[in-house]
Amino acid sequence: MSDQDKDRSMLLQKEMLAEHYRRLEAAPETREPVVYTFVPGNLTELIRSFGALPVLPEINALQSAMRGKSQGYIAAAEKGGHSEDVCSYVKCDIGMARAGNVGPTGTRLPKPDLLLLSYTGCYTFMKWFELLREEYRCPTVFLQVPYEGDGSQTPAMRAYVARQIRETLIPALEKATGRRYDEDRLKESLARSRAAEDDLVAVLQSARKTPSPIDAYFGAVYYVGPIFSAFRGTEEGLAYYRALREEVEQRAARAEGPATPAGRLDAQKYRLVVEGPPNWTHFREFWRMFAEEGAVVVASTYSKVGGTYDLGFRHDPADPLGTLADYCSGCYTNRSLPARVEMLERYCREYSADGFLVHSVKSCNSFSAGQLTMLREVERRTGLPGAFIESDLVDARYFSAANLKNRLESYFQMLEARRTGAAVPA
Amino acid sequence: MRCFVGIDLGSTTTKAVVLDEASEVLGRGITNSRSNYDLAAEIARTEAFVSARFRLLERAVERAAGRETLARLLRAFRLEQMLTQLSALRGKVEEEIGKRPVPGQKALRAAVAAIFDGIVAEEEARFLEADPPARSDFFRDAAGSAYARLAERAAAASGGAVTFDALLGLYDQCIVRVENEPLELGFREHIGQALERVGNASGVREAVDAAVDAPLDPVATVGTGYGRARLPFPKEQIRSEILCHGLGAHVLFPGTRTVLDIGGQDTKAIQVDPAGIVTSFQMNDRCAAGCGRYLGYIADEMNMGLHELGPLALGSRRPVRITSTCTVFAGAELRERLSLGERREDILAGLHRAVILRAMSLLARSGGIDDEFTFTGGVAKNPAAVEALRRLVAENYGERRINISADSIYTGALGAAHFARRGAAA
Amino acid sequence: MTEPSPRAAVVDWAAQIAEDLDFAAARAHLAENPGRKAAGYLPVYAPREIVRAAGMLPVGVHGGGDRLEIIRGDAFYQSYICHLPRSVIELAQSGRLDFLSAVLFPATCDVIRNLSGTWQLVSPEVYVRYLDLPQGGASELAAEFWKEELGVLAADLGRIAGRAVTGDSLREAIAAYNAVRSLIRELYRVRRETPWRVPSEELYLLLRAGETVPLEAFVERARAYLAAVEADAGRVRDKARVVVVGAFCEPPPIGLIKTVERAGCSIVDDDFLLGNRMIDGDVPLDGDPLGALARAFVGRAVRNSTLYEADPEGKRRLIGERVAAARADGVIFASASFCDPALLDRPMLRAGAEAACIPCIAFQFAENTGQFQQFREQAGTFADAIKLWGGE
């Protein structure tokens, strides 16, 4: 896509990111403190309330992959003793750190003043920051977000998280940044989060329309980018989501589909629900496999890893620490398998899907372990045909284009045959 | 006469099927896929048309002169084809000898002449036999085994002037070239010579002429299989092998609800509805573990023919438990087992069971095994695999009718031809 | 026929129970005690005291090893997920775990965590609980959270068992498991000091069997085994003393343990069935028992790959400390393939070991690995090399 084909929101996002990375690069001189933290359960408003800049390692890894750098980084980590079996995000990130910490836009990333290990929905996060601590030799603070094993957050879980934030995280942030905790500042930021979240949900739910004005998987990756990373609760984030919502609503009013690598997708043959993260090494090629067949994704679970706003959650400035606890607990990968199945089932129904697809990535057991059971369960409950395809996040060795294309084609033809099966003479 | 063509471009072999308007199979063709898919498709297609014309001819000759004459005529035709191909091969071999050092040429020429004369004599004798033993449909196999046998004799007879290896080297060099040139199958010419050979029985020539002159009009073609993207067809004429296999199995056995196909490089588990439309499917993950190719490696490792594995495995009384069907480690695992003193048949029985166990999990993923259950693909010809499958199906799913067709290798092409017919009718 | 020696009798008993895929011993115990129920738990650590205090039989679910053929389990798991969960699912789907009224899934990794959800979906009639172990080091906050979790578990199991967990029943259970822990410490001590007297495969089988029978049966056999070992000085063998690290969840096949020891190594410390030794020392019996149990875990859980390491130096020091405590010559990193906790930890642990000049080798296995040739060669070479270095 050339710049003039791109949506205005995309250009806006590009500028925001470039500015953020410029600030990060300058941080050693400007003395802006830097906090590394993960996307699920990220406490961006809290971090920013201390005047610190967040860095999200998953975002670095996935962007490295989109820029074709991940394979070299992974190779470096494996050469350093990491197994081929483990998460490629971690290896990519370690490789990047060892190669001079050059970030996604080509600027150098500063070392962290604090690793804020928000242990939310992913076991590997724990190891990841233990490993990064070895690279950076910097303070690390740990936040345990209990898993919603029984499908919901209990009051004890909520209190545990909120108390950790107050008793452990805030002192650690005060120490790392040299600033006092300012609850009013946090509340203002949370209010902005709330407004942006309303806009994001409107964007995601626009896919209920036919044709859908968005792709809720490949396209949504861009839509959730700012709010899942450094911009939740910021003025820029607020402006971005307002602009995005307007843009999508206009597209919906014109009954237009989203821009895709195969052109604008107005003629939508298949409406899909997708579970699992995308592949990043061949992101556009992968998307094209869908778009060329006229498949649009109307809902995805991946776009909920940094918060399940469409299920009703909004940050609440009236109860700043409690709301952060609620936020962390509700992130998609912190939910039990039955809860995930229910979400998929609901999406299939509410978004009038023709089918659902599981993209299973080798790296991520939090997502992948149990997906075959989920597949069967969703099929059973919805009666919709499911598809199962496999690759990886940022390790290109596990992306077999011919294989994926074969499966996807077979799947789309099956949807088509099932749709017209009865109409064709035997 | 209107007819419909299905072509299945598999990883190992390419198959073509021609249907008449009554959906009856008129002709079939098969050839090695080689590295040249276009050529393979063309050869299989030509062969299928020759066999279709034959089918028409059979119908006419049987009506005119009875079954016995027909059978003799068919064998005469095969013989003519074989002789043509042999003569082409001989030409290449002689050409090759011409490039060798002059001193050795004479002895080589004599030996090669003895070999080819010998094969021709054997073929003519075979023709005279009432019920010759069955053999491979592939020229490479039929000619190759006779060549090797006679080359050994010729080498011995030369008193050291030519070696067996030199003779075999000539064959290996030339057979590929013969295979890679589309043969002038010359139906008309061959059938003419065949008629002479069987003595021009009364009424036969007229019937033959009528059949030979009947126009065959392929109104629709559908391509499928691993290499389908390489077929020079518009997209509407390409169907995934999953759909074609499902429909093909349904055509072969209309009661089919579950299909298992184990081919060279992939394994497919397919569920179909009562009309043969696929409702769900699963394929093996990216490695070829547990596919036909795995047994191929084992055969190579044991220095045996692929078709010999199954019968040997059936002789096992205490199958060894094999935990890995990894193709890469197949050789190592086998050698270690042998070095531990395990019996070959017991190891082989274990290997076959391991292959079927992989298939069982794909079947379970796709939704289990419903009655009737149709098993297709190259591995369906292997009696030990079939035996293992029968046992595991009975143990895990109870009584199921298991269908295996002698023509199961054509299942995908058959389904494609039916799609072509349906498409033309729609 | 001669009577087997007391030691062989214990080992035979243990092997038979440990290798029994149908859990006949546990089933027999339930049949003999009408109304009694069983609760399974997955690796690594589950608070068995609570299960016992509810009057239930705790049963370790560690997979089917190399004795179990996977027919249904592979339909649940992709090829890039470790072997344990497919083996556990195979046991469940074939009805071999149908005597469990409850199954507990500790926070070992995301695979075990998600297996809890699979269980909820596949066996809705069974009580399933994910145990989110407190992480983040020793803090009063973590202890309070864990105590709360233990309280919920106690209430739930009490309801299932039809027998409320009381302070007394908890204290009894804690005391009983203190005895078990003390016995296991003793077994490990004897092996550490005189490894030729306690082959690791025997120790492993004994512990594994101990997780499927009532505690009293284990205590009796373990005591008999210790007595027999004490009575038999054995023949001193000069082998390389190694610590095996990383096999704390998916168990190695017995053949692997044997292979390592027959190739010239003596295992003097390991992570096998680590849950048994997760709490180091006795849990205090005075005061509030739930609180004591919670604090024992939060304060004294042994450092391992499934728990967050709060000390920045901790990962680098761990191997050196374990090697010194076991007076070992080297370390074998043996992890299950695709095991996130072990494999992600390994580079840190190994870097620490190498910095301390501790010889190490590493390999991967699966519980159903059937070929040991490569392990034999590696372990043999390692043992030889250690003896050479030791002579320097």
Short mmCIF file of N, CA and C in Angstrom, two decimals, chain C residues 121-172:
data_model
loop_
_atom_site.label_atom_id
_atom_site.label_comp_id
_atom_site.label_asym_id
_atom_site.label_seq_id
_atom_site.Cartn_x
_atom_site.Cartn_y
_atom_site.Cartn_z
N LEU C 121 -13.94 -28.80 30.13
CA LEU C 121 -14.77 -28.97 28.94
C LEU C 121 -15.09 -30.44 28.69
N VAL C 122 -14.10 -31.29 28.91
CA VAL C 122 -14.25 -32.70 28.55
C VAL C 122 -14.94 -33.51 29.65
N SER C 123 -14.64 -33.18 30.90
CA SER C 123 -15.22 -33.94 32.02
C SER C 123 -15.94 -33.01 32.98
N PRO C 124 -17.07 -32.46 32.56
CA PRO C 124 -17.73 -31.45 33.41
C PRO C 124 -18.18 -32.00 34.76
N GLU C 125 -18.25 -33.32 34.90
CA GLU C 125 -18.73 -33.89 36.15
C GLU C 125 -17.65 -33.94 37.23
N VAL C 126 -16.39 -33.70 36.83
CA VAL C 126 -15.30 -33.79 37.79
C VAL C 126 -14.99 -32.39 38.34
N TYR C 127 -14.65 -32.32 39.62
CA TYR C 127 -14.24 -31.04 40.21
C TYR C 127 -12.83 -30.73 39.72
N VAL C 128 -12.69 -29.59 39.09
CA VAL C 128 -11.39 -29.18 38.55
C VAL C 128 -10.97 -27.90 39.23
N ARG C 129 -9.73 -27.87 39.70
CA ARG C 129 -9.26 -26.60 40.27
C ARG C 129 -7.85 -26.29 39.80
N TYR C 130 -7.73 -25.07 39.28
CA TYR C 130 -6.41 -24.56 38.93
C TYR C 130 -5.83 -23.90 40.16
N LEU C 131 -4.64 -24.31 40.55
CA LEU C 131 -4.03 -23.76 41.76
C LEU C 131 -2.98 -22.74 41.37
N ASP C 132 -3.34 -21.48 41.49
CA ASP C 132 -2.39 -20.43 41.11
C ASP C 132 -1.43 -20.20 42.25
N LEU C 133 -0.30 -20.89 42.19
CA LEU C 133 0.66 -20.79 43.28
C LEU C 133 1.14 -19.35 43.42
N PRO C 134 1.39 -18.95 44.64
CA PRO C 134 1.88 -17.59 44.84
C PRO C 134 3.28 -17.45 44.26
N GLN C 135 3.47 -16.39 43.50
CA GLN C 135 4.76 -16.14 42.89
C GLN C 135 5.30 -14.83 43.44
N GLY C 136 6.51 -14.54 43.08
CA GLY C 136 7.01 -13.22 43.41
C GLY C 136 7.81 -13.17 44.69
N GLY C 137 8.10 -14.33 45.23
CA GLY C 137 8.97 -14.35 46.41
C GLY C 137 8.19 -14.31 47.71
N ALA C 138 8.94 -14.26 48.79
CA ALA C 138 8.34 -14.34 50.11
C ALA C 138 7.74 -13.00 50.51
N SER C 139 6.42 -12.94 50.51
CA SER C 139 5.80 -11.72 51.03
C SER C 139 4.55 -12.11 51.80
N GLU C 140 4.23 -11.30 52.76
CA GLU C 140 3.05 -11.57 53.57
C GLU C 140 1.80 -11.55 52.68
N LEU C 141 1.83 -10.67 51.68
CA LEU C 141 0.70 -10.53 50.77
C LEU C 141 0.48 -11.85 50.01
N ALA C 142 1.58 -12.41 49.51
CA ALA C 142 1.48 -13.68 48.78
C ALA C 142 0.99 -14.79 49.70
N ALA C 143 1.47 -14.79 50.94
CA ALA C 143 1.04 -15.82 51.89
C ALA C 143 -0.44 -15.69 52.18
N GLU C 144 -0.91 -14.46 52.30
CA GLU C 144 -2.34 -14.26 52.56
C GLU C 144 -3.18 -14.75 51.39
N PHE C 145 -2.73 -14.41 50.19
CA PHE C 145 -3.45 -14.84 49.00
C PHE C 145 -3.50 -16.37 48.93
N TRP C 146 -2.37 -16.99 49.18
CA TRP C 146 -2.31 -18.44 49.08
C TRP C 146 -3.15 -19.11 50.16
N LYS C 147 -3.14 -18.53 51.32
CA LYS C 147 -3.97 -19.08 52.40
C LYS C 147 -5.44 -19.02 52.00
N GLU C 148 -5.81 -17.94 51.39
CA GLU C 148 -7.19 -17.78 50.92
C GLU C 148 -7.53 -18.88 49.89
N GLU C 149 -6.61 -19.07 48.95
CA GLU C 149 -6.81 -20.10 47.92
C GLU C 149 -6.93 -21.49 48.56
N LEU C 150 -6.05 -21.76 49.52
CA LEU C 150 -6.08 -23.05 50.20
C LEU C 150 -7.41 -23.22 50.93
N GLY C 151 -7.91 -22.14 51.47
CA GLY C 151 -9.19 -22.18 52.18
C GLY C 151 -10.32 -22.56 51.24
N VAL C 152 -10.31 -21.99 50.04
CA VAL C 152 -11.35 -22.33 49.06
C VAL C 152 -11.24 -23.80 48.69
N LEU C 153 -10.01 -24.24 48.45
CA LEU C 153 -9.80 -25.64 48.09
C LEU C 153 -10.30 -26.56 49.20
N ALA C 154 -9.96 -26.21 50.45
CA ALA C 154 -10.38 -27.04 51.58
C ALA C 154 -11.90 -27.11 51.67
N ALA C 155 -12.55 -25.98 51.47
CA ALA C 155 -14.01 -25.97 51.56
C ALA C 155 -14.61 -26.82 50.44
N ASP C 156 -14.06 -26.67 49.22
CA ASP C 156 -14.59 -27.42 48.08
C ASP C 156 -14.40 -28.92 48.26
N LEU C 157 -13.17 -29.31 48.64
CA LEU C 157 -12.90 -30.74 48.79
C LEU C 157 -13.71 -31.32 49.93
N GLY C 158 -13.87 -30.53 51.00
CA GLY C 158 -14.69 -30.99 52.13
C GLY C 158 -16.10 -31.30 51.66
N ARG C 159 -16.62 -30.45 50.80
CA ARG C 159 -17.97 -30.66 50.28
C ARG C 159 -18.04 -31.94 49.43
N ILE C 160 -17.03 -32.11 48.57
CA ILE C 160 -17.02 -33.29 47.70
C ILE C 160 -16.88 -34.56 48.52
N ALA C 161 -16.01 -34.50 49.53
CA ALA C 161 -15.74 -35.69 50.34
C ALA C 161 -16.86 -35.96 51.33
N GLY C 162 -17.69 -34.94 51.57
CA GLY C 162 -18.72 -35.09 52.58
C GLY C 162 -18.13 -35.05 53.97
N ARG C 163 -16.99 -34.43 54.11
CA ARG C 163 -16.33 -34.36 55.41
C ARG C 163 -15.55 -33.06 55.47
N ALA C 164 -16.06 -32.14 56.25
CA ALA C 164 -15.45 -30.81 56.29
C ALA C 164 -14.01 -30.88 56.79
N VAL C 165 -13.18 -30.06 56.20
CA VAL C 165 -11.80 -29.96 56.66
C VAL C 165 -11.79 -29.12 57.94
N THR C 166 -11.20 -29.67 59.00
CA THR C 166 -11.16 -28.94 60.27
C THR C 166 -9.72 -28.64 60.63
N GLY C 167 -9.57 -27.80 61.61
CA GLY C 167 -8.22 -27.49 62.10
C GLY C 167 -7.50 -28.76 62.51
N ASP C 168 -8.21 -29.64 63.17
CA ASP C 168 -7.58 -30.88 63.63
C ASP C 168 -7.19 -31.79 62.48
N SER C 169 -8.13 -31.92 61.52
CA SER C 169 -7.80 -32.83 60.41
C SER C 169 -6.64 -32.27 59.60
N LEU C 170 -6.57 -30.94 59.52
CA LEU C 170 -5.45 -30.32 58.81
C LEU C 170 -4.12 -30.55 59.55
N ARG C 171 -4.19 -30.37 60.88
CA ARG C 171 -2.95 -30.58 61.66
C ARG C 171 -2.49 -32.02 61.54
N GLU C 172 -3.45 -32.94 61.56
CA GLU C 172 -3.08 -34.36 61.40
C GLU C 172 -2.40 -34.57 60.06
#
